Structure formats: structure tokens, C-alpha cells
């Protein structure tokens, strides 16, 4: 057991299970959303753009950072370092420090992806100039922050193993720069939340539709890694949602048409079913219930050893329900239903 300062007041608490559950849940949801995003862009709309590929890079960075955190939990992330062995404490701290580079990168390029998504609906050049300027400032701030994170100590291993010889800069310098970076990040979140409203509001569309689009586009203005991925991808799923709703309504309509076809077939069968009566000579005579011609005119009789066999031919007329069905049914579905009726 490594003695590092006084023991914590709460004792040996392990928060790793809770952290693992949260990170795993966020990763699972983000994976599904990213899959749906690329299915929509590659299969439905066939219009992948720069925002999609940048968001994919964001997702990859998030997965790497999450993997490091999950691995570090096996060595002590989630517990106080007081209760960790030296080697486990060093490895857990190292994974936590290395994870920060991927988290900062994911947060930065995730916001840039949202900016490129907004550019898809921009209508003037100054929109593009403004968003590209904000993106450039984001990169100019966050790239030095990543470098400074690991360059503040010489060697960098001092960050996770303070027993090594070497020197580190005053941690207040890095803290001040991180505070500046976080403040500018909050400003960009607000800009990316309000900018879609500025673009959408002048468009010629119902006000309710404007509210919906603005609300969806503003979802990308978040500061948490997986929330950026999930919320920043939701606006791209609108075509998939529309296609799903259309498919559902089409399925229900086909079920209703199938019911009408079934009822039409029953009426058709009842109308054409032959009713047999006996004529004055004692031979069988078939009358069509639908007013068809008699079997004396349409029948074919054969005498075999005094036995008379009569084959009835009846002509059925389309009912009005059947005519309406043919008008409503599409060509493919109608052909299949007609084949089913012929087999029956």
C-alpha cells in the first residue's frame, strides 16, 4: 500500500463501476447514432459531407479516450490514490493523462463538425467566413493546449510518476490557460446554438417548421464529448425518420387495401357461385346467382351409359369494390394479389 498523504475522509470508495456504466452507455448510444447517421447519408440521401467525416474522427477519438479510461479503471481510476500500489497508481494516472489529449481533440473537432453542418444550410458568404474564423480560433487555442499539457513537465512522465527526477512548470499557468480555453469553448457553444436561428428564420417556411429545424440544429451546441456526437448527429437523421414514418403509413395502407381485396373476393365468390335447380325433365339446371346464363346454353354434356355429366361455365362481373381496389392498388402489389386470387 502506498502512503501518499492522509487517507480520504470517505474511506476506500470505488466509483469505477458507476463510471464504467456511464461511459459504456454513452459509447453504445453514440455508436448507434453514428451508424444511423452514415446509413442516412450514404444510403438514403447519398450526400456525405465534410461534417460527417469530421464527426467520424470525433467518434474515433472518443472511443480511444474511453478505452483508456476503461482500462485505467482496472488499475485504480475511480479510487483514491492513497489505496493504490505504486505501479497501479502510476499506470492509472498515466492512462488518465493520455486520455485527455483525445478528449480535447474530440471536443474541438466535434464543434467544428457542427459548424460544417450549419454551413450546409448557410445562404451567404459571411456565414461561411464567420464559422471558418471561429473554427480556426478553436484550433489555435486547443492545439497549443494539448501540447502544453504534456510539455509542462520535463520529462512528461513526471505528470504520472512524481518520484522521477525532473521539473514542472507552475501548474497555475496551465490552469489559467485551461480556464481561457474553457471560456472560449462556452462562447462557441452559444454561437453554434444561436447561429442556426439566424440562418433559418429568414427562410420561406411555416413558423412551426422553423422552430423545429432551429431546435434540431441547436442540439449540437454541447460541451460533453459524447453529447456532441449524439446531439450533433441528430439533425442528420431527419430523412431517416421521414422514411420510417412513410414506410409505416405505407404498410398500414397496404394492410387496409388487402382487407378490401379480401372482402371483394368474398363478394365475387358469392355472386358467381352456381345454384342448381331441377327443370321439368328432371335434369340438373344451373342458374348463376349473379344473373348469369343457364347451363343449358353454356354447358357441355356427355352421355356415357345413360349418365349425363354437365360442366357449368359461369361469367363473373366485377363489383364496384373490385374496381375501386384496382384503382387504389399499385402495380406490383396488385399483380401479386391477382395471382393469389387465381390460385384460390
mmCIF file of C-alpha atoms in Angstrom:
data_model
loop_
_atom_site.group_PDB
_atom_site.id
_atom_site.type_symbol
_atom_site.label_atom_id
_atom_site.label_comp_id
_atom_site.label_asym_id
_atom_site.label_seq_id
_atom_site.Cartn_x
_atom_site.Cartn_y
_atom_site.Cartn_z
ATOM 1 C CA UNK A 1 0.000 0.000 0.000
ATOM 2 C CA UNK A 2 1.356 3.377 -0.964
ATOM 3 C CA UNK A 3 1.264 6.034 1.751
ATOM 4 C CA UNK A 4 0.541 9.331 -0.078
ATOM 5 C CA UNK A 5 -0.702 11.921 2.318
ATOM 6 C CA UNK A 6 -3.534 11.434 4.725
ATOM 7 C CA UNK A 7 -6.293 8.911 3.995
ATOM 8 C CA UNK A 8 -9.504 10.361 2.495
ATOM 9 C CA UNK A 9 -12.434 11.006 4.822
ATOM 10 C CA UNK A 10 -14.780 8.729 2.915
ATOM 11 C CA UNK A 11 -12.511 5.712 3.074
ATOM 12 C CA UNK A 12 -11.742 3.412 0.159
ATOM 13 C CA UNK A 13 -14.595 4.195 -2.228
ATOM 14 C CA UNK A 14 -14.567 2.693 -5.695
ATOM 15 C CA UNK A 15 -16.512 4.778 -8.218
ATOM 16 C CA UNK A 16 -15.263 2.745 -11.165
ATOM 17 C CA UNK A 17 -18.498 0.703 -11.600
ATOM 18 C CA UNK A 18 -20.558 3.880 -11.903
ATOM 19 C CA UNK A 19 -18.063 5.484 -14.292
ATOM 20 C CA UNK A 20 -17.887 2.295 -16.336
ATOM 21 C CA UNK A 21 -21.669 2.122 -16.649
ATOM 22 C CA UNK A 22 -21.951 5.767 -17.718
ATOM 23 C CA UNK A 23 -19.142 5.604 -20.281
ATOM 24 C CA UNK A 24 -20.329 2.282 -21.702
ATOM 25 C CA UNK A 25 -23.892 3.574 -22.077
ATOM 26 C CA UNK A 26 -22.741 6.761 -23.800
ATOM 27 C CA UNK A 27 -20.473 4.787 -26.101
ATOM 28 C CA UNK A 28 -23.282 2.385 -27.037
ATOM 29 C CA UNK A 29 -25.741 5.176 -27.831
ATOM 30 C CA UNK A 30 -23.121 7.146 -29.788
ATOM 31 C CA UNK A 31 -22.237 4.040 -31.812
ATOM 32 C CA UNK A 32 -25.878 3.500 -32.791
ATOM 33 C CA UNK A 33 -26.370 7.167 -33.678
ATOM 34 C CA UNK A 34 -23.208 7.232 -35.794
ATOM 35 C CA UNK A 35 -24.313 4.085 -37.603
ATOM 36 C CA UNK A 36 -27.696 5.624 -38.365
ATOM 37 C CA UNK A 37 -26.048 8.863 -39.468
ATOM 38 C CA UNK A 38 -23.865 7.161 -42.065
ATOM 39 C CA UNK A 39 -26.709 4.893 -43.181
ATOM 40 C CA UNK A 40 -28.778 8.021 -43.812
ATOM 41 C CA UNK A 41 -26.021 9.915 -45.581
ATOM 42 C CA UNK A 42 -24.650 7.013 -47.644
ATOM 43 C CA UNK A 43 -27.826 5.054 -48.462
ATOM 44 C CA UNK A 44 -30.800 7.406 -48.214
ATOM 45 C CA UNK A 45 -29.632 10.893 -49.168
ATOM 46 C CA UNK A 46 -26.329 9.815 -50.769
ATOM 47 C CA UNK A 47 -24.819 13.135 -49.701
ATOM 48 C CA UNK A 48 -21.948 12.595 -47.252
ATOM 49 C CA UNK A 49 -20.114 15.781 -46.429
ATOM 50 C CA UNK A 50 -17.165 17.159 -44.517
ATOM 51 C CA UNK A 51 -19.271 17.355 -41.355
ATOM 52 C CA UNK A 52 -19.809 13.574 -41.454
ATOM 53 C CA UNK A 53 -16.135 12.688 -41.798
ATOM 54 C CA UNK A 54 -15.097 15.150 -39.097
ATOM 55 C CA UNK A 55 -17.718 13.710 -36.775
ATOM 56 C CA UNK A 56 -16.399 10.237 -37.562
ATOM 57 C CA UNK A 57 -12.929 11.414 -36.477
ATOM 58 C CA UNK A 58 -14.554 12.816 -33.328
ATOM 59 C CA UNK A 59 -16.132 9.439 -32.638
ATOM 60 C CA UNK A 60 -12.810 7.620 -33.123
ATOM 61 C CA UNK A 61 -11.059 9.966 -30.671
ATOM 62 C CA UNK A 62 -13.886 9.459 -28.183
ATOM 63 C CA UNK A 63 -13.617 5.675 -28.480
ATOM 64 C CA UNK A 64 -9.834 5.774 -27.904
ATOM 65 C CA UNK A 65 -10.212 8.062 -24.893
ATOM 66 C CA UNK A 66 -12.986 5.917 -23.439
ATOM 67 C CA UNK A 67 -10.924 2.761 -23.943
ATOM 68 C CA UNK A 68 -8.075 4.319 -21.983
ATOM 69 C CA UNK A 69 -10.395 5.301 -19.160
ATOM 70 C CA UNK A 70 -11.972 1.840 -19.036
ATOM 71 C CA UNK A 71 -8.534 0.226 -18.996
ATOM 72 C CA UNK A 72 -7.384 2.606 -16.279
ATOM 73 C CA UNK A 73 -10.298 1.562 -14.092
ATOM 74 C CA UNK A 74 -8.731 -1.873 -13.860
ATOM 75 C CA UNK A 75 -5.691 -0.266 -12.200
ATOM 76 C CA UNK A 76 -7.361 2.245 -9.939
ATOM 77 C CA UNK A 77 -9.190 5.031 -11.787
ATOM 78 C CA UNK A 78 -12.217 5.730 -9.626
ATOM 79 C CA UNK A 79 -10.373 5.080 -6.338
ATOM 80 C CA UNK A 80 -8.256 7.403 -4.212
ATOM 81 C CA UNK A 81 -4.559 7.071 -4.938
ATOM 82 C CA UNK A 82 -3.916 6.525 -1.238
ATOM 83 C CA UNK A 83 -5.207 2.971 -1.585
ATOM 84 C CA UNK A 84 -3.291 2.078 -4.763
ATOM 85 C CA UNK A 85 0.044 0.356 -5.154
ATOM 86 C CA UNK A 86 2.751 2.491 -6.697
ATOM 87 C CA UNK A 87 2.793 0.672 -10.031
ATOM 88 C CA UNK A 88 -1.004 0.612 -10.316
ATOM 89 C CA UNK A 89 -1.224 4.271 -9.331
ATOM 90 C CA UNK A 90 1.360 5.259 -11.941
ATOM 91 C CA UNK A 91 -0.346 3.274 -14.720
ATOM 92 C CA UNK A 92 -3.840 4.532 -13.841
ATOM 93 C CA UNK A 93 -2.622 8.145 -13.708
ATOM 94 C CA UNK A 94 -0.736 7.749 -16.982
ATOM 95 C CA UNK A 95 -3.803 6.441 -18.803
ATOM 96 C CA UNK A 96 -5.840 9.314 -17.391
ATOM 97 C CA UNK A 97 -3.338 11.901 -18.647
ATOM 98 C CA UNK A 98 -3.045 10.306 -22.092
ATOM 99 C CA UNK A 99 -6.836 10.204 -22.346
ATOM 100 C CA UNK A 100 -7.020 13.993 -22.061
ATOM 101 C CA UNK A 101 -5.434 14.551 -25.472
ATOM 102 C CA UNK A 102 -8.162 12.528 -27.189
ATOM 103 C CA UNK A 103 -10.918 14.140 -25.147
ATOM 104 C CA UNK A 104 -9.739 17.679 -26.008
ATOM 105 C CA UNK A 105 -9.397 16.684 -29.674
ATOM 106 C CA UNK A 106 -12.886 15.158 -29.722
ATOM 107 C CA UNK A 107 -14.426 18.268 -28.151
ATOM 108 C CA UNK A 108 -12.627 20.546 -30.623
ATOM 109 C CA UNK A 109 -13.296 18.770 -33.895
ATOM 110 C CA UNK A 110 -16.805 17.844 -32.743
ATOM 111 C CA UNK A 111 -17.660 21.540 -32.605
ATOM 112 C CA UNK A 112 -16.018 22.041 -35.990
ATOM 113 C CA UNK A 113 -18.228 19.266 -37.383
ATOM 114 C CA UNK A 114 -21.301 21.101 -36.079
ATOM 115 C CA UNK A 115 -20.041 24.260 -37.814
ATOM 116 C CA UNK A 116 -19.749 22.396 -41.137
ATOM 117 C CA UNK A 117 -23.255 21.037 -40.603
ATOM 118 C CA UNK A 118 -24.513 24.611 -40.199
ATOM 119 C CA UNK A 119 -22.643 25.574 -43.373
ATOM 120 C CA UNK A 120 -24.834 23.124 -45.304
ATOM 121 C CA UNK A 121 -27.795 25.470 -44.817
ATOM 122 C CA UNK A 122 -25.923 28.789 -44.932
ATOM 123 C CA UNK A 123 -27.071 31.180 -47.647
ATOM 124 C CA UNK A 124 -24.498 33.998 -47.634
ATOM 125 C CA UNK A 125 -20.713 34.148 -47.794
ATOM 126 C CA UNK A 126 -20.328 35.947 -44.495
ATOM 127 C CA UNK A 127 -21.862 32.951 -42.751
ATOM 128 C CA UNK A 128 -19.029 30.801 -44.078
ATOM 129 C CA UNK A 129 -16.375 33.407 -43.261
ATOM 130 C CA UNK A 130 -17.632 33.759 -39.701
ATOM 131 C CA UNK A 131 -17.837 29.997 -38.994
ATOM 132 C CA UNK A 132 -14.441 29.291 -40.551
ATOM 133 C CA UNK A 133 -12.933 32.041 -38.403
ATOM 134 C CA UNK A 134 -14.407 30.538 -35.237
ATOM 135 C CA UNK A 135 -13.117 27.099 -36.266
ATOM 136 C CA UNK A 136 -9.627 28.489 -36.834
ATOM 137 C CA UNK A 137 -9.607 30.123 -33.402
ATOM 138 C CA UNK A 138 -10.711 26.853 -31.829
ATOM 139 C CA UNK A 139 -7.756 25.069 -33.408
ATOM 140 C CA UNK A 140 -5.316 27.835 -32.457
ATOM 141 C CA UNK A 141 -6.371 27.529 -28.819
ATOM 142 C CA UNK A 142 -6.764 23.789 -28.388
ATOM 143 C CA UNK A 143 -3.723 22.529 -30.271
ATOM 144 C CA UNK A 144 -1.317 24.525 -28.025
ATOM 145 C CA UNK A 145 -3.320 23.354 -25.015
ATOM 146 C CA UNK A 146 -2.707 19.714 -25.920
ATOM 147 C CA UNK A 147 0.995 20.375 -26.451
ATOM 148 C CA UNK A 148 1.300 22.344 -23.241
ATOM 149 C CA UNK A 149 -0.457 19.616 -21.272
ATOM 150 C CA UNK A 150 2.449 17.232 -21.842
ATOM 151 C CA UNK A 151 5.247 19.801 -22.205
ATOM 152 C CA UNK A 152 4.692 21.385 -18.789
ATOM 153 C CA UNK A 153 6.918 18.745 -17.220
ATOM 154 C CA UNK A 154 10.361 17.631 -18.275
ATOM 155 C CA UNK A 155 10.216 14.695 -18.662
ATOM 156 C CA UNK A 156 6.484 14.333 -19.324
ATOM 157 C CA UNK A 157 6.437 11.155 -17.236
ATOM 158 C CA UNK A 158 6.574 13.378 -14.160
ATOM 159 C CA UNK A 159 2.864 14.001 -14.720
ATOM 160 C CA UNK A 160 2.024 10.430 -13.673
ATOM 161 C CA UNK A 161 5.109 9.485 -11.667
ATOM 162 C CA UNK A 162 6.257 12.301 -9.356
ATOM 163 C CA UNK A 163 9.071 10.131 -7.962
ATOM 164 C CA UNK A 164 11.102 10.614 -11.159
ATOM 165 C CA UNK A 165 13.756 13.338 -11.317
ATOM 166 C CA UNK A 166 12.826 16.414 -13.324
ATOM 167 C CA UNK A 167 11.000 19.740 -13.204
ATOM 168 C CA UNK A 168 7.497 21.016 -13.960
ATOM 169 C CA UNK A 169 6.173 24.478 -14.658
ATOM 170 C CA UNK A 170 3.943 26.254 -12.218
ATOM 171 C CA UNK A 171 0.612 24.368 -12.515
ATOM 172 C CA UNK A 172 -1.234 27.674 -12.165
ATOM 173 C CA UNK A 173 -0.045 28.674 -15.663
ATOM 174 C CA UNK A 174 -1.600 25.631 -17.264
ATOM 175 C CA UNK A 175 -4.701 26.102 -15.132
ATOM 176 C CA UNK A 176 -5.114 29.699 -16.300
ATOM 177 C CA UNK A 177 -4.762 28.712 -19.959
ATOM 178 C CA UNK A 178 -7.257 25.875 -19.499
ATOM 179 C CA UNK A 179 -9.687 28.371 -17.961
ATOM 180 C CA UNK A 180 -9.319 30.622 -21.006
ATOM 181 C CA UNK A 181 -9.840 27.645 -23.300
ATOM 182 C CA UNK A 182 -12.989 26.601 -21.442
ATOM 183 C CA UNK A 183 -14.375 30.150 -21.538
ATOM 184 C CA UNK A 184 -13.898 30.438 -25.287
ATOM 185 C CA UNK A 185 -15.415 26.990 -25.691
ATOM 186 C CA UNK A 186 -18.533 28.176 -23.861
ATOM 187 C CA UNK A 187 -18.734 31.184 -26.190
ATOM 188 C CA UNK A 188 -18.508 28.965 -29.273
ATOM 189 C CA UNK A 189 -21.233 26.725 -27.831
ATOM 190 C CA UNK A 190 -23.512 29.756 -27.567
ATOM 191 C CA UNK A 191 -22.613 30.891 -31.089
ATOM 192 C CA UNK A 192 -23.305 27.486 -32.596
ATOM 193 C CA UNK A 193 -26.611 27.368 -30.716
ATOM 194 C CA UNK A 194 -27.824 30.759 -31.973
ATOM 195 C CA UNK A 195 -26.344 30.824 -35.467
ATOM 196 C CA UNK A 196 -28.801 28.296 -36.996
ATOM 197 C CA UNK A 197 -31.669 30.519 -35.880
ATOM 198 C CA UNK A 198 -30.104 33.427 -37.754
ATOM 199 C CA UNK A 199 -29.936 31.320 -40.918
ATOM 200 C CA UNK A 200 -33.295 29.557 -40.683
ATOM 201 C CA UNK A 201 -35.524 32.444 -39.606
ATOM 202 C CA UNK A 202 -35.493 34.370 -42.962
ATOM 203 C CA UNK A 203 -36.429 31.221 -44.917
ATOM 204 C CA UNK A 204 -39.868 30.993 -46.502
ATOM 205 C CA UNK A 205 -41.481 28.234 -44.483
ATOM 206 C CA UNK A 206 -44.148 27.869 -41.779
ATOM 207 C CA UNK A 207 -43.099 29.201 -38.395
ATOM 208 C CA UNK A 208 -43.660 25.819 -36.757
ATOM 209 C CA UNK A 209 -41.213 24.256 -39.191
ATOM 210 C CA UNK A 210 -38.678 26.981 -38.382
ATOM 211 C CA UNK A 211 -38.935 26.204 -34.679
ATOM 212 C CA UNK A 212 -38.391 22.505 -35.358
ATOM 213 C CA UNK A 213 -35.349 22.998 -37.592
ATOM 214 C CA UNK A 214 -33.776 25.588 -35.305
ATOM 215 C CA UNK A 215 -34.269 23.347 -32.286
ATOM 216 C CA UNK A 216 -32.713 20.352 -34.017
ATOM 217 C CA UNK A 217 -29.742 22.338 -35.327
ATOM 218 C CA UNK A 218 -29.084 23.864 -31.904
ATOM 219 C CA UNK A 219 -28.699 20.433 -30.325
ATOM 220 C CA UNK A 220 -25.061 20.300 -31.404
ATOM 221 C CA UNK A 221 -24.021 23.108 -29.048
ATOM 222 C CA UNK A 222 -22.910 20.973 -26.117
ATOM 223 C CA UNK A 223 -19.606 20.650 -24.301
ATOM 224 C CA UNK A 224 -19.575 16.964 -23.365
ATOM 225 C CA UNK A 225 -17.761 14.610 -25.720
ATOM 226 C CA UNK A 226 -20.477 12.041 -26.377
ATOM 227 C CA UNK A 227 -23.275 14.606 -26.167
ATOM 228 C CA UNK A 228 -21.627 16.488 -29.046
ATOM 229 C CA UNK A 229 -21.515 13.284 -31.096
ATOM 230 C CA UNK A 230 -25.111 12.311 -30.341
ATOM 231 C CA UNK A 231 -26.732 15.760 -30.464
ATOM 232 C CA UNK A 232 -24.588 16.855 -33.394
ATOM 233 C CA UNK A 233 -25.759 13.836 -35.391
ATOM 234 C CA UNK A 234 -29.483 14.054 -34.651
ATOM 235 C CA UNK A 235 -30.156 16.763 -37.287
ATOM 236 C CA UNK A 236 -28.781 14.434 -39.959
ATOM 237 C CA UNK A 237 -31.296 11.702 -39.090
ATOM 238 C CA UNK A 238 -34.370 13.638 -40.229
ATOM 239 C CA UNK A 239 -34.521 11.888 -43.659
ATOM 240 C CA UNK A 240 -34.328 8.510 -41.907
ATOM 241 C CA UNK A 241 -37.167 9.497 -39.593
ATOM 242 C CA UNK A 242 -39.274 10.645 -42.537
ATOM 243 C CA UNK A 243 -38.580 7.423 -44.445
ATOM 244 C CA UNK A 244 -39.514 5.332 -41.399
ATOM 245 C CA UNK A 245 -42.805 7.186 -40.942
ATOM 246 C CA UNK A 246 -43.592 6.881 -44.656
ATOM 247 C CA UNK A 247 -42.863 3.147 -44.592
ATOM 248 C CA UNK A 248 -45.134 2.676 -41.587
ATOM 249 C CA UNK A 249 -48.025 4.526 -43.239
ATOM 250 C CA UNK A 250 -47.463 2.604 -46.482
ATOM 251 C CA UNK A 251 -47.572 -0.689 -44.560
ATOM 252 C CA UNK A 252 -50.823 0.267 -42.844
ATOM 253 C CA UNK A 253 -52.313 1.357 -46.176
ATOM 254 C CA UNK A 254 -51.365 -1.946 -47.779
ATOM 255 C CA UNK A 255 -52.978 -3.838 -44.916
ATOM 256 C CA UNK A 256 -56.177 -1.849 -45.451
ATOM 257 C CA UNK A 257 -56.087 -2.497 -49.193
ATOM 258 C CA UNK A 258 -55.517 -6.179 -48.548
ATOM 259 C CA UNK A 259 -58.615 -6.217 -46.357
ATOM 260 C CA UNK A 260 -60.624 -4.572 -49.151
ATOM 261 C CA UNK A 261 -59.295 -7.129 -51.649
ATOM 262 C CA UNK A 262 -60.272 -9.992 -49.364
ATOM 263 C CA UNK A 263 -63.789 -8.633 -48.952
ATOM 264 C CA UNK A 264 -64.055 -8.054 -52.707
ATOM 265 C CA UNK A 265 -63.005 -11.660 -53.363
ATOM 266 C CA UNK A 266 -65.641 -12.986 -50.972
ATOM 267 C CA UNK A 267 -68.354 -10.911 -52.665
ATOM 268 C CA UNK A 268 -67.101 -12.115 -56.058
ATOM 269 C CA UNK A 269 -67.243 -15.772 -54.978
ATOM 270 C CA UNK A 270 -70.761 -15.481 -53.542
ATOM 271 C CA UNK A 271 -72.030 -13.721 -56.665
ATOM 272 C CA UNK A 272 -70.603 -16.358 -59.068
ATOM 273 C CA UNK A 273 -71.445 -19.487 -57.033
ATOM 274 C CA UNK A 274 -73.870 -21.636 -59.146
ATOM 275 C CA UNK A 275 -77.286 -22.552 -57.753
ATOM 276 C CA UNK A 276 -78.664 -25.829 -59.048
ATOM 277 C CA UNK A 277 -82.384 -26.465 -59.658
ATOM 278 C CA UNK A 278 -84.247 -29.173 -61.483
ATOM 279 C CA UNK A 279 -86.096 -28.471 -64.722
ATOM 280 C CA UNK A 280 -89.296 -30.115 -65.816
ATOM 281 C CA UNK A 281 -87.392 -33.004 -67.482
ATOM 282 C CA UNK A 282 -85.615 -33.873 -64.209
ATOM 283 C CA UNK A 283 -82.139 -32.827 -65.411
ATOM 284 C CA UNK A 284 -79.938 -30.537 -63.405
ATOM 285 C CA UNK A 285 -80.019 -26.882 -64.401
ATOM 286 C CA UNK A 286 -77.558 -24.337 -63.001
ATOM 287 C CA UNK A 287 -78.507 -20.706 -62.587
ATOM 288 C CA UNK A 288 -75.940 -18.034 -61.846
ATOM 289 C CA UNK A 289 -76.878 -16.139 -58.684
ATOM 290 C CA UNK A 290 -75.423 -13.052 -60.285
ATOM 291 C CA UNK A 291 -77.834 -13.231 -63.197
ATOM 292 C CA UNK A 292 -75.522 -15.295 -65.475
ATOM 293 C CA UNK A 293 -76.534 -17.562 -68.317
ATOM 294 C CA UNK A 294 -78.032 -21.016 -67.727
ATOM 295 C CA UNK A 295 -76.141 -24.282 -68.017
ATOM 296 C CA UNK A 296 -78.428 -25.379 -70.893
ATOM 297 C CA UNK A 297 -76.759 -22.748 -73.046
ATOM 298 C CA UNK A 298 -73.187 -22.812 -71.669
ATOM 299 C CA UNK A 299 -72.890 -26.420 -70.549
ATOM 300 C CA UNK A 300 -71.101 -29.246 -72.211
ATOM 301 C CA UNK A 301 -72.934 -32.588 -71.880
ATOM 302 C CA UNK A 302 -71.614 -36.063 -72.477
ATOM 303 C CA UNK A 303 -73.695 -39.239 -72.418
ATOM 304 C CA UNK A 304 -71.866 -42.225 -71.007
ATOM 305 C CA UNK A 305 -74.025 -45.309 -70.412
ATOM 306 C CA UNK A 306 -77.090 -43.224 -69.676
ATOM 307 C CA UNK A 307 -75.293 -40.843 -67.286
ATOM 308 C CA UNK A 308 -75.337 -37.187 -68.172
ATOM 309 C CA UNK A 309 -72.390 -35.054 -66.981
ATOM 310 C CA UNK A 310 -72.916 -31.331 -67.068
ATOM 311 C CA UNK A 311 -69.993 -28.865 -66.784
ATOM 312 C CA UNK A 312 -71.076 -25.329 -65.937
ATOM 313 C CA UNK A 313 -69.319 -22.237 -67.250
ATOM 314 C CA UNK A 314 -70.177 -19.008 -65.445
ATOM 315 C CA UNK A 315 -69.186 -15.450 -66.312
ATOM 316 C CA UNK A 316 -68.485 -13.224 -63.298
ATOM 317 C CA UNK A 317 -68.758 -9.456 -63.420
ATOM 318 C CA UNK A 318 -66.521 -7.078 -61.427
ATOM 319 C CA UNK A 319 -68.132 -5.462 -58.457
ATOM 320 C CA UNK A 320 -67.668 -1.808 -57.676
ATOM 321 C CA UNK A 321 -65.446 -2.738 -54.722
ATOM 322 C CA UNK A 322 -63.141 -4.647 -57.047
ATOM 323 C CA UNK A 323 -62.916 -1.689 -59.411
ATOM 324 C CA UNK A 324 -62.012 0.650 -56.536
ATOM 325 C CA UNK A 325 -59.391 -1.829 -55.374
ATOM 326 C CA UNK A 326 -57.693 -1.883 -58.799
ATOM 327 C CA UNK A 327 -57.597 1.915 -58.815
ATOM 328 C CA UNK A 328 -56.033 2.100 -55.355
ATOM 329 C CA UNK A 329 -53.525 -0.727 -55.639
ATOM 330 C CA UNK A 330 -50.070 -0.169 -57.054
ATOM 331 C CA UNK A 331 -48.889 -2.293 -59.954
ATOM 332 C CA UNK A 332 -46.580 -4.686 -58.108
ATOM 333 C CA UNK A 333 -48.859 -5.327 -55.164
ATOM 334 C CA UNK A 334 -51.900 -5.617 -57.453
ATOM 335 C CA UNK A 335 -50.231 -8.238 -59.631
ATOM 336 C CA UNK A 336 -49.332 -10.308 -56.574
ATOM 337 C CA UNK A 337 -52.856 -10.140 -55.200
ATOM 338 C CA UNK A 338 -54.312 -11.126 -58.600
ATOM 339 C CA UNK A 339 -52.061 -14.192 -58.649
ATOM 340 C CA UNK A 340 -53.254 -15.077 -55.174
ATOM 341 C CA UNK A 341 -56.894 -14.810 -56.322
ATOM 342 C CA UNK A 342 -56.142 -17.025 -59.331
ATOM 343 C CA UNK A 343 -54.629 -19.710 -57.065
ATOM 344 C CA UNK A 344 -57.719 -19.564 -54.840
#
